[in-house]
JSON list of C-alpha atoms in Angstrom, two decimals:
[
{"chain": "A", "resi": 1, "resn": "MET", "atom": "CA", "xyz": [12.00, -6.40, 11.79]},
{"chain": "A", "resi": 2, "resn": "LEU", "atom": "CA", "xyz": [10.82, -2.98, 12.85]},
{"chain": "A", "resi": 3, "resn": "ASP", "atom": "CA", "xyz": [9.99, -2.10, 9.27]},
{"chain": "A", "resi": 4, "resn": "ALA", "atom": "CA", "xyz": [7.89, -5.26, 9.03]},
{"chain": "A", "resi": 5, "resn": "GLN", "atom": "CA", "xyz": [6.00, -4.22, 12.14]},
{"chain": "A", "resi": 6, "resn": "ARG", "atom": "CA", "xyz": [5.61, -0.64, 10.98]},
{"chain": "A", "resi": 7, "resn": "TYR", "atom": "CA", "xyz": [4.35, -1.60, 7.52]},
{"chain": "A", "resi": 8, "resn": "LYS", "atom": "CA", "xyz": [1.75, -4.19, 8.39]},
{"chain": "A", "resi": 9, "resn": "PRO", "atom": "CA", "xyz": [-0.81, -4.97, 5.70]},
{"chain": "A", "resi": 10, "resn": "GLY", "atom": "CA", "xyz": [-3.54, -3.25, 7.69]},
{"chain": "A", "resi": 11, "resn": "THR", "atom": "CA", "xyz": [-1.68, 0.06, 7.92]},
{"chain": "A", "resi": 12, "resn": "LEU", "atom": "CA", "xyz": [-1.02, 0.35, 4.19]},
{"chain": "A", "resi": 13, "resn": "ARG", "atom": "CA", "xyz": [-4.54, -0.11, 2.93]},
{"chain": "A", "resi": 14, "resn": "SER", "atom": "CA", "xyz": [-4.35, 2.60, 0.27]},
{"chain": "A", "resi": 15, "resn": "GLU", "atom": "CA", "xyz": [-1.07, 1.23, -1.09]},
{"chain": "A", "resi": 16, "resn": "VAL", "atom": "CA", "xyz": [-2.42, -2.31, -1.23]},
{"chain": "A", "resi": 17, "resn": "TYR", "atom": "CA", "xyz": [-5.65, -1.19, -2.89]},
{"chain": "A", "resi": 18, "resn": "PHE", "atom": "CA", "xyz": [-3.65, 0.77, -5.43]},
{"chain": "A", "resi": 19, "resn": "ALA", "atom": "CA", "xyz": [-1.37, -2.20, -6.15]},
{"chain": "A", "resi": 20, "resn": "ARG", "atom": "CA", "xyz": [-4.42, -4.42, -6.64]},
{"chain": "A", "resi": 21, "resn": "PHE", "atom": "CA", "xyz": [-5.98, -1.89, -9.01]},
{"chain": "A", "resi": 22, "resn": "PHE", "atom": "CA", "xyz": [-2.72, -1.65, -10.95]},
{"chain": "A", "resi": 23, "resn": "VAL", "atom": "CA", "xyz": [-2.39, -5.44, -11.24]},
{"chain": "A", "resi": 24, "resn": "TYR", "atom": "CA", "xyz": [-6.03, -5.90, -12.26]},
{"chain": "A", "resi": 25, "resn": "GLY", "atom": "CA", "xyz": [-5.57, -3.24, -14.94]},
{"chain": "A", "resi": 26, "resn": "HIS", "atom": "CA", "xyz": [-2.53, -5.03, -16.31]},
{"chain": "A", "resi": 27, "resn": "VAL", "atom": "CA", "xyz": [-4.27, -8.42, -16.26]},
{"chain": "A", "resi": 28, "resn": "LEU", "atom": "CA", "xyz": [-7.17, -7.04, -18.32]},
{"chain": "A", "resi": 29, "resn": "LEU", "atom": "CA", "xyz": [-5.15, -4.78, -20.62]},
{"chain": "A", "resi": 30, "resn": "GLY", "atom": "CA", "xyz": [-2.28, -7.22, -21.16]},
{"chain": "A", "resi": 31, "resn": "ALA", "atom": "CA", "xyz": [-4.51, -9.99, -22.51]},
{"chain": "A", "resi": 32, "resn": "LEU", "atom": "CA", "xyz": [-6.17, -7.77, -25.10]},
{"chain": "A", "resi": 33, "resn": "PRO", "atom": "CA", "xyz": [-3.26, -7.62, -27.61]},
{"chain": "A", "resi": 34, "resn": "ILE", "atom": "CA", "xyz": [-3.15, -11.41, -27.79]},
{"chain": "A", "resi": 35, "resn": "LEU", "atom": "CA", "xyz": [-6.70, -11.38, -29.12]},
{"chain": "A", "resi": 36, "resn": "LEU", "atom": "CA", "xyz": [-6.00, -8.47, -31.45]},
{"chain": "A", "resi": 37, "resn": "PHE", "atom": "CA", "xyz": [-2.90, -10.14, -32.90]},
{"chain": "A", "resi": 38, "resn": "LEU", "atom": "CA", "xyz": [-4.94, -13.27, -33.53]},
{"chain": "A", "resi": 39, "resn": "LEU", "atom": "CA", "xyz": [-7.68, -11.25, -35.25]},
{"chain": "A", "resi": 40, "resn": "HIS", "atom": "CA", "xyz": [-5.02, -9.66, -37.48]},
{"chain": "A", "resi": 41, "resn": "SER", "atom": "CA", "xyz": [-3.67, -13.15, -38.33]},
{"chain": "A", "resi": 42, "resn": "LEU", "atom": "CA", "xyz": [-0.27, -12.41, -36.79]},
{"chain": "A", "resi": 43, "resn": "PHE", "atom": "CA", "xyz": [0.15, -15.74, -35.06]},
{"chain": "A", "resi": 44, "resn": "ALA", "atom": "CA", "xyz": [3.87, -15.40, -34.27]},
{"chain": "A", "resi": 45, "resn": "CYS", "atom": "CA", "xyz": [3.22, -12.03, -32.65]},
{"chain": "A", "resi": 46, "resn": "ALA", "atom": "CA", "xyz": [0.33, -13.53, -30.69]},
{"chain": "A", "resi": 47, "resn": "LEU", "atom": "CA", "xyz": [2.64, -16.28, -29.41]},
{"chain": "A", "resi": 48, "resn": "ALA", "atom": "CA", "xyz": [5.25, -13.69, -28.41]},
{"chain": "A", "resi": 49, "resn": "ALA", "atom": "CA", "xyz": [2.53, -11.72, -26.61]},
{"chain": "A", "resi": 50, "resn": "VAL", "atom": "CA", "xyz": [1.46, -14.88, -24.74]},
{"chain": "A", "resi": 51, "resn": "VAL", "atom": "CA", "xyz": [5.05, -15.46, -23.60]},
{"chain": "A", "resi": 52, "resn": "TRP", "atom": "CA", "xyz": [5.39, -11.80, -22.55]},
{"chain": "A", "resi": 53, "resn": "TYR", "atom": "CA", "xyz": [2.08, -11.96, -20.69]},
{"chain": "A", "resi": 54, "resn": "ALA", "atom": "CA", "xyz": [3.02, -15.16, -18.86]},
{"chain": "A", "resi": 55, "resn": "LEU", "atom": "CA", "xyz": [6.33, -13.59, -17.83]},
{"chain": "A", "resi": 56, "resn": "THR", "atom": "CA", "xyz": [4.57, -10.53, -16.45]},
{"chain": "A", "resi": 57, "resn": "LEU", "atom": "CA", "xyz": [2.10, -12.67, -14.51]},
{"chain": "A", "resi": 58, "resn": "GLY", "atom": "CA", "xyz": [5.02, -14.51, -12.92]},
{"chain": "A", "resi": 59, "resn": "LEU", "atom": "CA", "xyz": [6.55, -11.18, -11.91]},
{"chain": "A", "resi": 60, "resn": "VAL", "atom": "CA", "xyz": [3.21, -10.00, -10.53]},
{"chain": "A", "resi": 61, "resn": "TYR", "atom": "CA", "xyz": [3.08, -13.13, -8.40]},
{"chain": "A", "resi": 62, "resn": "GLY", "atom": "CA", "xyz": [6.54, -12.27, -7.08]},
{"chain": "A", "resi": 63, "resn": "MET", "atom": "CA", "xyz": [5.33, -8.76, -6.25]},
{"chain": "A", "resi": 64, "resn": "THR", "atom": "CA", "xyz": [2.51, -10.19, -4.16]},
{"chain": "A", "resi": 65, "resn": "GLN", "atom": "CA", "xyz": [5.07, -12.26, -2.21]},
{"chain": "A", "resi": 66, "resn": "ALA", "atom": "CA", "xyz": [6.98, -9.13, -1.06]},
{"chain": "A", "resi": 67, "resn": "ARG", "atom": "CA", "xyz": [9.79, -9.36, -3.60]},
{"chain": "A", "resi": 68, "resn": "ASP", "atom": "CA", "xyz": [10.65, -5.84, -4.67]},
{"chain": "A", "resi": 69, "resn": "LYS", "atom": "CA", "xyz": [13.02, -7.10, -7.37]},
{"chain": "A", "resi": 70, "resn": "CYS", "atom": "CA", "xyz": [9.98, -8.48, -9.18]},
{"chain": "A", "resi": 71, "resn": "ARG", "atom": "CA", "xyz": [8.52, -4.95, -9.30]},
{"chain": "A", "resi": 72, "resn": "MET", "atom": "CA", "xyz": [11.72, -3.71, -10.94]},
{"chain": "A", "resi": 73, "resn": "GLY", "atom": "CA", "xyz": [11.73, -6.72, -13.28]},
{"chain": "A", "resi": 74, "resn": "LEU", "atom": "CA", "xyz": [8.13, -5.99, -14.24]},
{"chain": "A", "resi": 75, "resn": "SER", "atom": "CA", "xyz": [9.13, -2.44, -15.03]},
{"chain": "A", "resi": 76, "resn": "VAL", "atom": "CA", "xyz": [11.94, -3.67, -17.29]},
{"chain": "A", "resi": 77, "resn": "VAL", "atom": "CA", "xyz": [9.62, -6.12, -19.06]},
{"chain": "A", "resi": 78, "resn": "PHE", "atom": "CA", "xyz": [7.08, -3.31, -19.49]},
{"chain": "A", "resi": 79, "resn": "ALA", "atom": "CA", "xyz": [9.84, -1.13, -21.01]},
{"chain": "A", "resi": 80, "resn": "ILE", "atom": "CA", "xyz": [11.00, -3.81, -23.46]},
{"chain": "A", "resi": 81, "resn": "LEU", "atom": "CA", "xyz": [7.53, -4.09, -24.95]},
{"chain": "A", "resi": 82, "resn": "PRO", "atom": "CA", "xyz": [7.33, -0.57, -26.48]},
{"chain": "A", "resi": 83, "resn": "ILE", "atom": "CA", "xyz": [10.79, -1.01, -27.97]},
{"chain": "A", "resi": 84, "resn": "LEU", "atom": "CA", "xyz": [9.79, -4.24, -29.71]},
{"chain": "A", "resi": 85, "resn": "GLY", "atom": "CA", "xyz": [6.45, -2.74, -30.74]},
{"chain": "A", "resi": 86, "resn": "GLY", "atom": "CA", "xyz": [8.20, 0.28, -32.25]},
{"chain": "A", "resi": 87, "resn": "ILE", "atom": "CA", "xyz": [10.53, -2.01, -34.21]},
{"chain": "A", "resi": 88, "resn": "PHE", "atom": "CA", "xyz": [7.50, -3.95, -35.44]},
{"chain": "A", "resi": 89, "resn": "LEU", "atom": "CA", "xyz": [5.66, -0.79, -36.50]},
{"chain": "A", "resi": 90, "resn": "ALA", "atom": "CA", "xyz": [8.69, 0.73, -38.22]},
{"chain": "A", "resi": 91, "resn": "HIS", "atom": "CA", "xyz": [10.25, -2.26, -39.99]},
{"chain": "A", "resi": 92, "resn": "ILE", "atom": "CA", "xyz": [8.00, -5.31, -40.14]},
{"chain": "A", "resi": 93, "resn": "LEU", "atom": "CA", "xyz": [4.51, -3.90, -40.65]},
{"chain": "A", "resi": 94, "resn": "PRO", "atom": "CA", "xyz": [5.24, -1.82, -43.79]},
{"chain": "A", "resi": 95, "resn": "GLU", "atom": "CA", "xyz": [6.58, -4.89, -45.60]},
{"chain": "A", "resi": 96, "resn": "TRP", "atom": "CA", "xyz": [3.95, -7.35, -44.38]},
{"chain": "A", "resi": 97, "resn": "LYS", "atom": "CA", "xyz": [1.52, -8.45, -47.09]},
{"chain": "A", "resi": 98, "resn": "PRO", "atom": "CA", "xyz": [-1.01, -11.04, -45.88]},
{"chain": "A", "resi": 99, "resn": "GLU", "atom": "CA", "xyz": [-2.15, -13.73, -48.30]},
{"chain": "A", "resi": 100, "resn": "MET", "atom": "CA", "xyz": [-5.72, -13.57, -47.03]},
{"chain": "A", "resi": 101, "resn": "PRO", "atom": "CA", "xyz": [-7.30, -10.47, -45.50]},
{"chain": "A", "resi": 102, "resn": "PRO", "atom": "CA", "xyz": [-7.41, -10.64, -41.67]},
{"chain": "A", "resi": 103, "resn": "LEU", "atom": "CA", "xyz": [-10.62, -10.29, -39.69]},
{"chain": "A", "resi": 104, "resn": "LEU", "atom": "CA", "xyz": [-9.70, -6.78, -38.56]},
{"chain": "A", "resi": 105, "resn": "PRO", "atom": "CA", "xyz": [-8.64, -4.14, -41.09]},
{"chain": "A", "resi": 106, "resn": "LEU", "atom": "CA", "xyz": [-4.90, -3.43, -41.26]},
{"chain": "A", "resi": 107, "resn": "VAL", "atom": "CA", "xyz": [-5.56, 0.27, -40.73]},
{"chain": "A", "resi": 108, "resn": "ALA", "atom": "CA", "xyz": [-6.42, -0.43, -37.08]},
{"chain": "A", "resi": 109, "resn": "LEU", "atom": "CA", "xyz": [-3.16, -2.27, -36.32]},
{"chain": "A", "resi": 110, "resn": "PRO", "atom": "CA", "xyz": [-0.81, 0.76, -36.06]},
{"chain": "A", "resi": 111, "resn": "PHE", "atom": "CA", "xyz": [-3.35, 2.65, -33.96]},
{"chain": "A", "resi": 112, "resn": "TRP", "atom": "CA", "xyz": [-3.98, 0.05, -31.28]},
{"chain": "A", "resi": 113, "resn": "LEU", "atom": "CA", "xyz": [-0.38, -1.19, -31.20]},
{"chain": "A", "resi": 114, "resn": "GLY", "atom": "CA", "xyz": [0.93, 2.37, -30.87]},
{"chain": "A", "resi": 115, "resn": "LEU", "atom": "CA", "xyz": [-1.56, 3.07, -28.09]},
{"chain": "A", "resi": 116, "resn": "TRP", "atom": "CA", "xyz": [-0.60, -0.17, -26.35]},
{"chain": "A", "resi": 117, "resn": "ASN", "atom": "CA", "xyz": [3.12, 0.69, -26.64]},
{"chain": "A", "resi": 118, "resn": "LEU", "atom": "CA", "xyz": [2.53, 4.15, -25.19]},
{"chain": "A", "resi": 119, "resn": "THR", "atom": "CA", "xyz": [0.46, 2.78, -22.33]},
{"chain": "A", "resi": 120, "resn": "TYR", "atom": "CA", "xyz": [3.08, 0.24, -21.33]},
{"chain": "A", "resi": 121, "resn": "ALA", "atom": "CA", "xyz": [5.94, 2.77, -21.67]},
{"chain": "A", "resi": 122, "resn": "ILE", "atom": "CA", "xyz": [4.12, 4.97, -19.16]},
{"chain": "A", "resi": 123, "resn": "GLY", "atom": "CA", "xyz": [3.39, 1.89, -17.05]},
{"chain": "A", "resi": 124, "resn": "ALA", "atom": "CA", "xyz": [7.11, 0.99, -17.03]},
{"chain": "A", "resi": 125, "resn": "ALA", "atom": "CA", "xyz": [8.12, 4.40, -15.72]},
{"chain": "A", "resi": 126, "resn": "PHE", "atom": "CA", "xyz": [5.29, 4.36, -13.24]},
{"chain": "A", "resi": 127, "resn": "THR", "atom": "CA", "xyz": [6.09, 0.86, -11.96]},
{"chain": "A", "resi": 128, "resn": "TRP", "atom": "CA", "xyz": [9.73, 1.82, -11.42]},
{"chain": "A", "resi": 129, "resn": "ASN", "atom": "CA", "xyz": [8.99, 5.10, -9.54]},
{"chain": "A", "resi": 130, "resn": "SER", "atom": "CA", "xyz": [5.70, 4.61, -7.70]},
{"chain": "A", "resi": 131, "resn": "THR", "atom": "CA", "xyz": [6.02, 4.87, -3.94]},
{"chain": "A", "resi": 132, "resn": "TYR", "atom": "CA", "xyz": [2.65, 3.18, -3.53]},
{"chain": "A", "resi": 133, "resn": "LEU", "atom": "CA", "xyz": [3.84, 0.11, -5.41]},
{"chain": "A", "resi": 134, "resn": "LYS", "atom": "CA", "xyz": [7.16, 0.13, -3.56]},
{"chain": "A", "resi": 135, "resn": "LYS", "atom": "CA", "xyz": [5.43, 0.04, -0.19]},
{"chain": "A", "resi": 136, "resn": "ALA", "atom": "CA", "xyz": [2.90, -2.57, -1.26]},
{"chain": "A", "resi": 137, "resn": "CYS", "atom": "CA", "xyz": [5.64, -4.78, -2.72]},
{"chain": "A", "resi": 138, "resn": "SER", "atom": "CA", "xyz": [7.80, -4.41, 0.37]},
{"chain": "A", "resi": 139, "resn": "ILE", "atom": "CA", "xyz": [5.15, -6.04, 2.57]},
{"chain": "A", "resi": 140, "resn": "GLY", "atom": "CA", "xyz": [3.35, -8.21, 0.02]},
{"chain": "A", "resi": 141, "resn": "PHE", "atom": "CA", "xyz": [-0.34, -8.17, -0.75]},
{"chain": "A", "resi": 142, "resn": "LYS", "atom": "CA", "xyz": [-3.12, -10.44, -1.88]},
{"chain": "A", "resi": 143, "resn": "LEU", "atom": "CA", "xyz": [-5.14, -9.93, -5.03]},
{"chain": "A", "resi": 144, "resn": "TYR", "atom": "CA", "xyz": [-8.47, -10.54, -3.30]}
]
């Protein structure tokens, strides 16, 4: 109870602002690969990205409700993504031959997917270790 009184939402403004910024960044950045997979005509990958994105949004909602386990779960889900993306880049992409050319050139696919994997690998480590996110998730926060 004393921790709840000590860490009121008003006293942790910088932590809450940082958590909001982090969540907004994920909401914008996480939706982008769905569009890019669709433009590359990889519909199964786009569906997998939609499922992954919906799972992360559920975990973000748990973070806003002061559930620290959701922060750790989000970190694990962020870490799984680069592993699956690396498997896709190493094994599936070299053997993939589309019947019709996609809207975006195939040369761009390894670049943006590799950048996305790197970004979310860093995000996974950051989500697990950030004291700002730990404090914000311990008291809960609103996204507005």
